[in-house]
Structure formats: structure tokens, C-alpha cells
Coordinates of C-alpha atoms and ligand atoms in Angstrom, one line a residue:
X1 CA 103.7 213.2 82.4
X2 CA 102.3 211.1 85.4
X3 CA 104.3 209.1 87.7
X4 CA 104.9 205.5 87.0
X5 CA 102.5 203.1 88.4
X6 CA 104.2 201.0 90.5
X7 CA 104.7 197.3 89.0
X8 CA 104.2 194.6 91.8
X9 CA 105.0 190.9 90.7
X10 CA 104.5 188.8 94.1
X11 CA 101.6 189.0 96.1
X12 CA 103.5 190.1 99.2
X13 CA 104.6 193.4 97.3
X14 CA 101.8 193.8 96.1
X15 CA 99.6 193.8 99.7
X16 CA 102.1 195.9 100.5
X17 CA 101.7 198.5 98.0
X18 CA 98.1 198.3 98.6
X19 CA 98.6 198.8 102.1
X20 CA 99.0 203.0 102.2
X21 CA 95.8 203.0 99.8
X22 CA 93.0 200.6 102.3
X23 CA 94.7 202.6 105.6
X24 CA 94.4 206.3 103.7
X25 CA 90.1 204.7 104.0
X26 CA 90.4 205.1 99.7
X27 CA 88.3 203.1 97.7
X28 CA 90.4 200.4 94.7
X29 CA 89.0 199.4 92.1
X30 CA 90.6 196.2 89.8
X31 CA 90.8 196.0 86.0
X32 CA 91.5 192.3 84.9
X33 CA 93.2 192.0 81.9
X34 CA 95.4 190.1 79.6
X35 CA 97.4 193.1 78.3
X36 CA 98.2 194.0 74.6
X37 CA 96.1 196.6 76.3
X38 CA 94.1 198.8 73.2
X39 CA 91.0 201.9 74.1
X40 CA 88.8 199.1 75.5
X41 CA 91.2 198.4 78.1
X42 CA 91.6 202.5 78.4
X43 CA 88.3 203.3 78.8
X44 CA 87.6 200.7 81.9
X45 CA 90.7 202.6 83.4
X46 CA 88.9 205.7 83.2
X47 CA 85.7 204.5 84.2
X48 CA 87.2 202.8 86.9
X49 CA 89.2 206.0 88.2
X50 CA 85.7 207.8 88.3
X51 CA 84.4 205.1 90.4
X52 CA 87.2 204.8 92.9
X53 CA 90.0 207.1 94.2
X54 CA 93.0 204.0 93.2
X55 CA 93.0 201.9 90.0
X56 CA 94.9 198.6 89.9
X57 CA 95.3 196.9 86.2
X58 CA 96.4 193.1 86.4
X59 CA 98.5 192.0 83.5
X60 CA 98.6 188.1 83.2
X61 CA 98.1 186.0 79.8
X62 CA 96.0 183.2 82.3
X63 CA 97.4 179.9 81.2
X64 CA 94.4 177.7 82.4
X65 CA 91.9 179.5 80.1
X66 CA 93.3 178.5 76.7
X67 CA 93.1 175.3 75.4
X68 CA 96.1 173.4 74.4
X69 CA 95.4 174.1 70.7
X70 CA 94.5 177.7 71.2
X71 CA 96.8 180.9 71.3
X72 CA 98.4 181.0 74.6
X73 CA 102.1 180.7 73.1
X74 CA 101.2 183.4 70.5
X75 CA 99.0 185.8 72.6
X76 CA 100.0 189.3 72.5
X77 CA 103.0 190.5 74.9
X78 CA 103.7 194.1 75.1
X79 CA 104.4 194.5 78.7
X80 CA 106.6 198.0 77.8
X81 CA 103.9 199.5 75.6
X82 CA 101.6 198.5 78.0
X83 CA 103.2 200.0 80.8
X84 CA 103.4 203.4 79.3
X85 CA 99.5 203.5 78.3
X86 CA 98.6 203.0 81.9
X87 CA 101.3 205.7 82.9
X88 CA 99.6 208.4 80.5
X89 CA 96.5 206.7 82.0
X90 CA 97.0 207.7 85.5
X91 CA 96.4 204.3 86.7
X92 CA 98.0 203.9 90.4
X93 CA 99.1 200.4 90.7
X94 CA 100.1 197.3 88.1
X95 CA 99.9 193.5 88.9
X96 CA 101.7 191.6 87.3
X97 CA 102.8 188.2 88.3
X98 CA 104.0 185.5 86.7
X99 CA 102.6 181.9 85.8
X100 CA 104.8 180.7 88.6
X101 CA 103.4 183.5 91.6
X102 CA 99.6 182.4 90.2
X103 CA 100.1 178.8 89.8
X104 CA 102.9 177.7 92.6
X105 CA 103.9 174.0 92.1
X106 CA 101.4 171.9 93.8
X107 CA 98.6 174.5 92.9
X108 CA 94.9 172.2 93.5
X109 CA 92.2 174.2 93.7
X110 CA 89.6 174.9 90.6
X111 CA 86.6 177.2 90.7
X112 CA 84.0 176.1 88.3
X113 CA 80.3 176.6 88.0
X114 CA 78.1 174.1 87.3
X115 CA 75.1 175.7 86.1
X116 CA 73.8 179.2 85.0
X117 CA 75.9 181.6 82.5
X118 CA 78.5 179.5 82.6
X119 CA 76.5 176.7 81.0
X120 CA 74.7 178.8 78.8
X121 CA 76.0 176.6 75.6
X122 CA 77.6 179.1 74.2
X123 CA 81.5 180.0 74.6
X124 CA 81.5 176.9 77.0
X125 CA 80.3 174.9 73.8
X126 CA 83.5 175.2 72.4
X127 CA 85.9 176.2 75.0
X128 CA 85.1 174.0 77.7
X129 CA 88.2 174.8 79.8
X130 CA 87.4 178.4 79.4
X131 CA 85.4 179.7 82.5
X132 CA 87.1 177.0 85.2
X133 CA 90.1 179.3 84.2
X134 CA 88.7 182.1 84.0
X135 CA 86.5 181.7 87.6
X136 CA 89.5 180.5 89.1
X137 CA 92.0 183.2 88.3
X138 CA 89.3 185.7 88.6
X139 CA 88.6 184.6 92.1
X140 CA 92.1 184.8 92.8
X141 CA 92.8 188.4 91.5
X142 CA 89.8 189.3 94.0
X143 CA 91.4 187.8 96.5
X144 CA 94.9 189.3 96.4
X145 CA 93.6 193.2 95.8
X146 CA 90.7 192.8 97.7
X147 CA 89.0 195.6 95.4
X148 CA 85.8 197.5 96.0
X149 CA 84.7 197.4 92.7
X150 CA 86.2 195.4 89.5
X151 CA 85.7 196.4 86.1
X152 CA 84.5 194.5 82.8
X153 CA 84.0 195.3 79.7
X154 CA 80.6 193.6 77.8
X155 CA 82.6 192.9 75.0
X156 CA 82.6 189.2 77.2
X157 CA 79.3 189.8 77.9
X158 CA 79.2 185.9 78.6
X159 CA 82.3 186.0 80.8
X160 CA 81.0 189.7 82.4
X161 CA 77.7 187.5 83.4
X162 CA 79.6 184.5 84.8
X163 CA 81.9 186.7 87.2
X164 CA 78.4 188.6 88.0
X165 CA 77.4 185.2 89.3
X166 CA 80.9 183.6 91.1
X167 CA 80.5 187.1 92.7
X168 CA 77.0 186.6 94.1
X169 CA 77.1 183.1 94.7
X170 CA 80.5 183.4 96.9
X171 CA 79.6 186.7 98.5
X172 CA 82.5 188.2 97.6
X173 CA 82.4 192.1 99.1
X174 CA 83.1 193.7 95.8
X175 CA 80.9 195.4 92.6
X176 CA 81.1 193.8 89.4
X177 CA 81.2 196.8 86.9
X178 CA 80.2 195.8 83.5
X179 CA 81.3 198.4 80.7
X180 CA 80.0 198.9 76.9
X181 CA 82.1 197.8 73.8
X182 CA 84.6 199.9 72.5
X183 CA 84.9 199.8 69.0
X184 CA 86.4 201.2 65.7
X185 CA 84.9 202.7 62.9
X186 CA 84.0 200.2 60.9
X187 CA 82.2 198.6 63.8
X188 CA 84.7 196.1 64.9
X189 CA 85.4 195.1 68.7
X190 CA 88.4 196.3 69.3
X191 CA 90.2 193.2 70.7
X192 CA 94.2 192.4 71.3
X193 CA 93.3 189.6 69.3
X194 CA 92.5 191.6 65.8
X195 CA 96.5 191.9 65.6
X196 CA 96.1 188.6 64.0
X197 CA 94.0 189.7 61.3
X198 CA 95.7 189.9 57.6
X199 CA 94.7 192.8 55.6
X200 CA 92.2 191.2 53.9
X201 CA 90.1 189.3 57.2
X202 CA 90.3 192.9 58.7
X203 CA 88.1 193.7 55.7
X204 CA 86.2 191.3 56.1
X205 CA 85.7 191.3 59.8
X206 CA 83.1 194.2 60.4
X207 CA 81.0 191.6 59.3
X208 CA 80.2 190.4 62.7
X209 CA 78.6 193.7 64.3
X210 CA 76.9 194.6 61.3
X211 CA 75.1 191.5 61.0
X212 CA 74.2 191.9 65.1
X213 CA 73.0 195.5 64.2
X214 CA 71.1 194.3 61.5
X215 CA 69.4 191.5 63.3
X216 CA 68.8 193.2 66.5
X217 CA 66.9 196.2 64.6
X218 CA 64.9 193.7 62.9
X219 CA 64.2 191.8 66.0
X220 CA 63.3 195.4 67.8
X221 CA 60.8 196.1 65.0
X222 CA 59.1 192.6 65.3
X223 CA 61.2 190.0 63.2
X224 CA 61.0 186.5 63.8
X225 CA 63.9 185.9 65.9
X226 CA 64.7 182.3 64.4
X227 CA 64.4 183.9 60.9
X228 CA 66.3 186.7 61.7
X229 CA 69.3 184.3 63.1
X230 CA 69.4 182.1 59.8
X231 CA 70.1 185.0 57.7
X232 CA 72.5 186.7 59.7
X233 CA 74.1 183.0 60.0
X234 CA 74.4 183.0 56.3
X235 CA 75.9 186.7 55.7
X236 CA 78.5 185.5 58.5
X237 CA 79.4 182.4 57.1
X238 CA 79.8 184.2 53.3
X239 CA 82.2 186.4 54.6
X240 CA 84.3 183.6 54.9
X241 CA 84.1 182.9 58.8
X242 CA 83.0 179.8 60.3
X243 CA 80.8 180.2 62.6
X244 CA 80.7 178.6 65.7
X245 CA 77.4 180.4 67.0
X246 CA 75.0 183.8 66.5
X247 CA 72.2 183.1 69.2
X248 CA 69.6 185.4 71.0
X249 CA 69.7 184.7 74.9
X250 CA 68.0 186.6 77.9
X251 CA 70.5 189.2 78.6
X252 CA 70.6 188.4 82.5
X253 CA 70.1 184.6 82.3
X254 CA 71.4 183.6 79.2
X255 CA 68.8 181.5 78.2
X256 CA 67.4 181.0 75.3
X257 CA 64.6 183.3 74.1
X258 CA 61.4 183.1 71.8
X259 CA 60.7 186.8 71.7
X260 CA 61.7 190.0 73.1
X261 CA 58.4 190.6 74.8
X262 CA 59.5 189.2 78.3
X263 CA 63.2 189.9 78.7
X264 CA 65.8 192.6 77.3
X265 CA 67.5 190.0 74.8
X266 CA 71.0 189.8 74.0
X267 CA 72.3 188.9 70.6
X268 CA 75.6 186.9 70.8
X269 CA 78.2 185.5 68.1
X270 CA 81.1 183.8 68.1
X271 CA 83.3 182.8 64.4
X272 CA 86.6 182.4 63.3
X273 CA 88.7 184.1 60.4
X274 CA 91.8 182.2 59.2
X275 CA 93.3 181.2 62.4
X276 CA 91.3 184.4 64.5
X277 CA 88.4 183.6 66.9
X278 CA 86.4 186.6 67.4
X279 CA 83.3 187.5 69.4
X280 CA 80.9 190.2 70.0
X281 CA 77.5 191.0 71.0
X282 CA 74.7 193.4 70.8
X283 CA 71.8 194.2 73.0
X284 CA 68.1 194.1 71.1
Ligands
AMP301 P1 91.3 190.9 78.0 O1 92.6 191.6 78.1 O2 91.0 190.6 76.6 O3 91.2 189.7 78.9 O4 90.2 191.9 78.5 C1 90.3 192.5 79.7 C2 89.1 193.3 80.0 O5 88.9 194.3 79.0 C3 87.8 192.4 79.9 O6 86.9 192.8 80.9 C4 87.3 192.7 78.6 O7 85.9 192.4 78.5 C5 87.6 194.1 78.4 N1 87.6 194.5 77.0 C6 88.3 193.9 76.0 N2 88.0 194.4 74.8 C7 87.1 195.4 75.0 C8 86.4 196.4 74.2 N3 86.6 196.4 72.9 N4 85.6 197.3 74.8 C9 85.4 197.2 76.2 N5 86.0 196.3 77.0 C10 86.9 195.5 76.4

């Protein structure tokens, strides 16, 4: 069995844990997360530990993401179970602070982007608050490891394309890692989220990527993107979601697109199942 990884839960212990690593000249890499970690989580470790000699997993459920109606009170917490995947993991080093370390009384500072992915119309549509947080405690975590490299995975392919951009536009000295999405079986992202699902929405929720397969074969062999769109809109919202978007974008910009003749396009989608919001996304 592998060591522990260390947990650190101020930002003092944890430069200080860091400390051996950046004067031993090794390379860290950070993997942002909200815990409830499942195999997409696991595979960004591994990818991460063949990118860089240390691996650092944040664990914080970010309160200024969520919405006052949305699930920050019920979000998954399985800080135990957690730990012990990233121990089998190998990973070196855990941070975890708490609402209190992140956000000290007084706290005044937002990071938010005003144009680009961010404002792409799509998850900011209908969770406006989301990237501020998202940005903001994103920039933070870079701040406090320092890392050479952080990794994503694509299964936020909007979010992995707005931290792409805060990245660039702030110059901050790190690689933004963007990883594919791990799913079941069936074809569903895996997501700490699809706890939530009853027996019968988890039947119904492979729905999503097979309706982004479908459309983004169709699109690939010269299908009417709009057309394409409408009837994957349909199949989603007969499953019994309501849909709150399935769009075609530029994969880098975002954008909106007319064809795939000019840019790689990106199919996106975004729907809710009794009380679960999911999302997912597929590459034409
Ligand atoms: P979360 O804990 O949901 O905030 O996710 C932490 C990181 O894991 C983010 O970069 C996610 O994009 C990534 N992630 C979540 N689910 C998956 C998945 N099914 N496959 C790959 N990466 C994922």
C-alpha cells in the first residue's frame, strides 16, 4: 500500500509541504476538484503523475460557484473515501481547506471574464455566477501551489476553455492540461453528480451522449448542423430531460458555427433529470 498523501488545510502548511518538492528542482502538477472523486478524477491523477514527478489533488466544494438554489448543501462529501482513492493513487500531496481558509472574512476580490468562453451563452446562460467562481477560486488554487502544470478534464469542456483563457490572459507560468471524458458503459459521463440519479433517470440518462454521438456522425458525414440539432433536441427532451441547451460551437472559440468546414466543432449539451443537471460534450 502507498504512503498517505499528506493532507494540508491552511495555506501555510501547505507551502510548507511544497517546500521539499520546488527545492528537490521537481516538477507539481495540480488537479482541481470538488471530491466525491470517481475514475475521471483517477485518470487526471494518472495523467498528471506522468506529466510531473509530484501530484497535488485540491478538495473543496467552491461555495461561490453554485447558485443559491443549486446543490451546494447537498453536494457529495466523502472526504474518507476520497482520501483512500488518492492513497491507492499514489498521489503526493492533498489540499484541502476550508470555506473559511479560501474565503477569510473580509474576502473582496472577484476574477471574472468579460468576454470569450466565458460568455459563450452557454453554461453562463443559466449559471451566471458560475465562472466568477469558478475563475476566482481557480486563480487562487494557482496561486497557493504554484503548479507547473494543472489538469482538466473536457468533460467541462466550457470551464477547461475558460481557465485556458484566465491562464493566457494573466500570464500565469503554468500548462493548462485538458483531459478526455471518462465514461461508463452505457455512455454516461461519469460525474459525482450521477449519485443523484434514481434508478430509473439512470436509465434514462445515456440519452445525452448518444444523441451527441449520433449528431456529431451525422454532422461529420455532411448533415445540416441546424437540422441535426432539432432532432437531437427532441430525442433529449422525450427522454424526459429539460433541456437547457445542445449547441455546435468552434471547439477553441466557442462560437457559434455554420459548418464544420472551417473549424473542428464541438457539440455541447446541457439538461436536467428530476432535480439532476448534467452536461457533456462531444467533438465532431
Ligand atoms: P469536479 O470535482 O466535478 O469539479 O471535477 C474536477 C475535475 O475533474 C474537472 O477538471 C473535471 O472536468 C474533471 N472531471 C469530472 N468528471 C470527469 C470525467 N468523467 N472524465 C474526465 N474528467 C472529469
Amino acid at each position: 500500500m502507498a504512503n498517505r498523501p499528506q493532507v494540508t488545510r491552511t495555506v501555510s502548511a501547505l507551502r510548507h509541504a511544497l517546500e521539499p518538492y520546488r527545492r528537490a528542482g521537481q516538477s507539481i502538477a495540480l488537479i482541481p476538484t470538488m471530491g466525491a472523486l470517481h475514475e475521471g478524477h483517477l485518470t487526471l491523477v494518472r495523467e498528471a503523475q506522468k506529466r510531473a514527478r509530484r501530484v497535488v489533488v485540491s478538495i473543496f466544494v467552491n461555495p461561490t460557484q453554485f447558485a443559491p438554489h443549486e446543490d451546494f448543501g447537498s453536494y457529495p462529501r466523502r472526504f474518507a473515501a476520497d482520501l483512500n482513492a488518492l492513497q491507492e493513487a499514489k498521489a503526493d500531496l492533498i489540499w484541502a481547506p476550508s470555506a473559511e481558509v479560501m474565503y477569510p472574512e473580509g474576502f473582496a476580490t472577484r476574477i471574472e471574464l468579460d468576454s470569450g468562453p466565458a460568455k459563450a451563452g452557454l453554461e453562463d446562460r443559466f449559471r451566471p455566477h458560475f465562472f466568477g467562481g469558478v475563475a476566482t477560486v481557480v486563480t487562487k488554487l494557482f496561486l497557493q501551489v504554484a503548479p507547473d502544470l494543472a489538469v482538466f478534464g473536457q468533460k467541462d469542456y466550457q470551464q477547461l476553455r475558460v481557465i485556458t483563457q484566465l491562464a493566457k490572459d494573466l500570464d500565469l507560468p503554468l500548462k493548462v492540461v485538458g483531459m478526455p471524458t471518462v465514461r461508463e458503459k452505457d455512455g454516461l459521463a461519469l460525474s459525482s453528480r450521477n449519485a443523484y440519479l434514481s434508478a430509473e433517470e439512470r436509465a434514462a440518462a445515456p440519452t445525452l451522449y448518444r444523441v451527441l454521438k449520433t449528431c456529431a456522425a451525422r454532422i461529420k458525414n455532411g448533415a445540416g448542423i441546424e437540422r441535426m440539432l432539432a432532432a437531437g433536441r427532441a430525442e433529449i427532451e422525450d427522454a424526459g430531460f429539460k433541456l437547457d441547451y445542445l449547441e455546435a460551437r468552434d471547439a477553441q472559440t466557442l462560437e457559434p458555427v455554420r459548418s464544420p468546414e472551417f473549424a473542428p466543432v464541438r457539440l455541447l449539451v446541457a439538461a436536467t433529470l428530476g432535480k439532476t443537471r448534467l452536461i457533456d460534450n462531444l467533438g465532431v
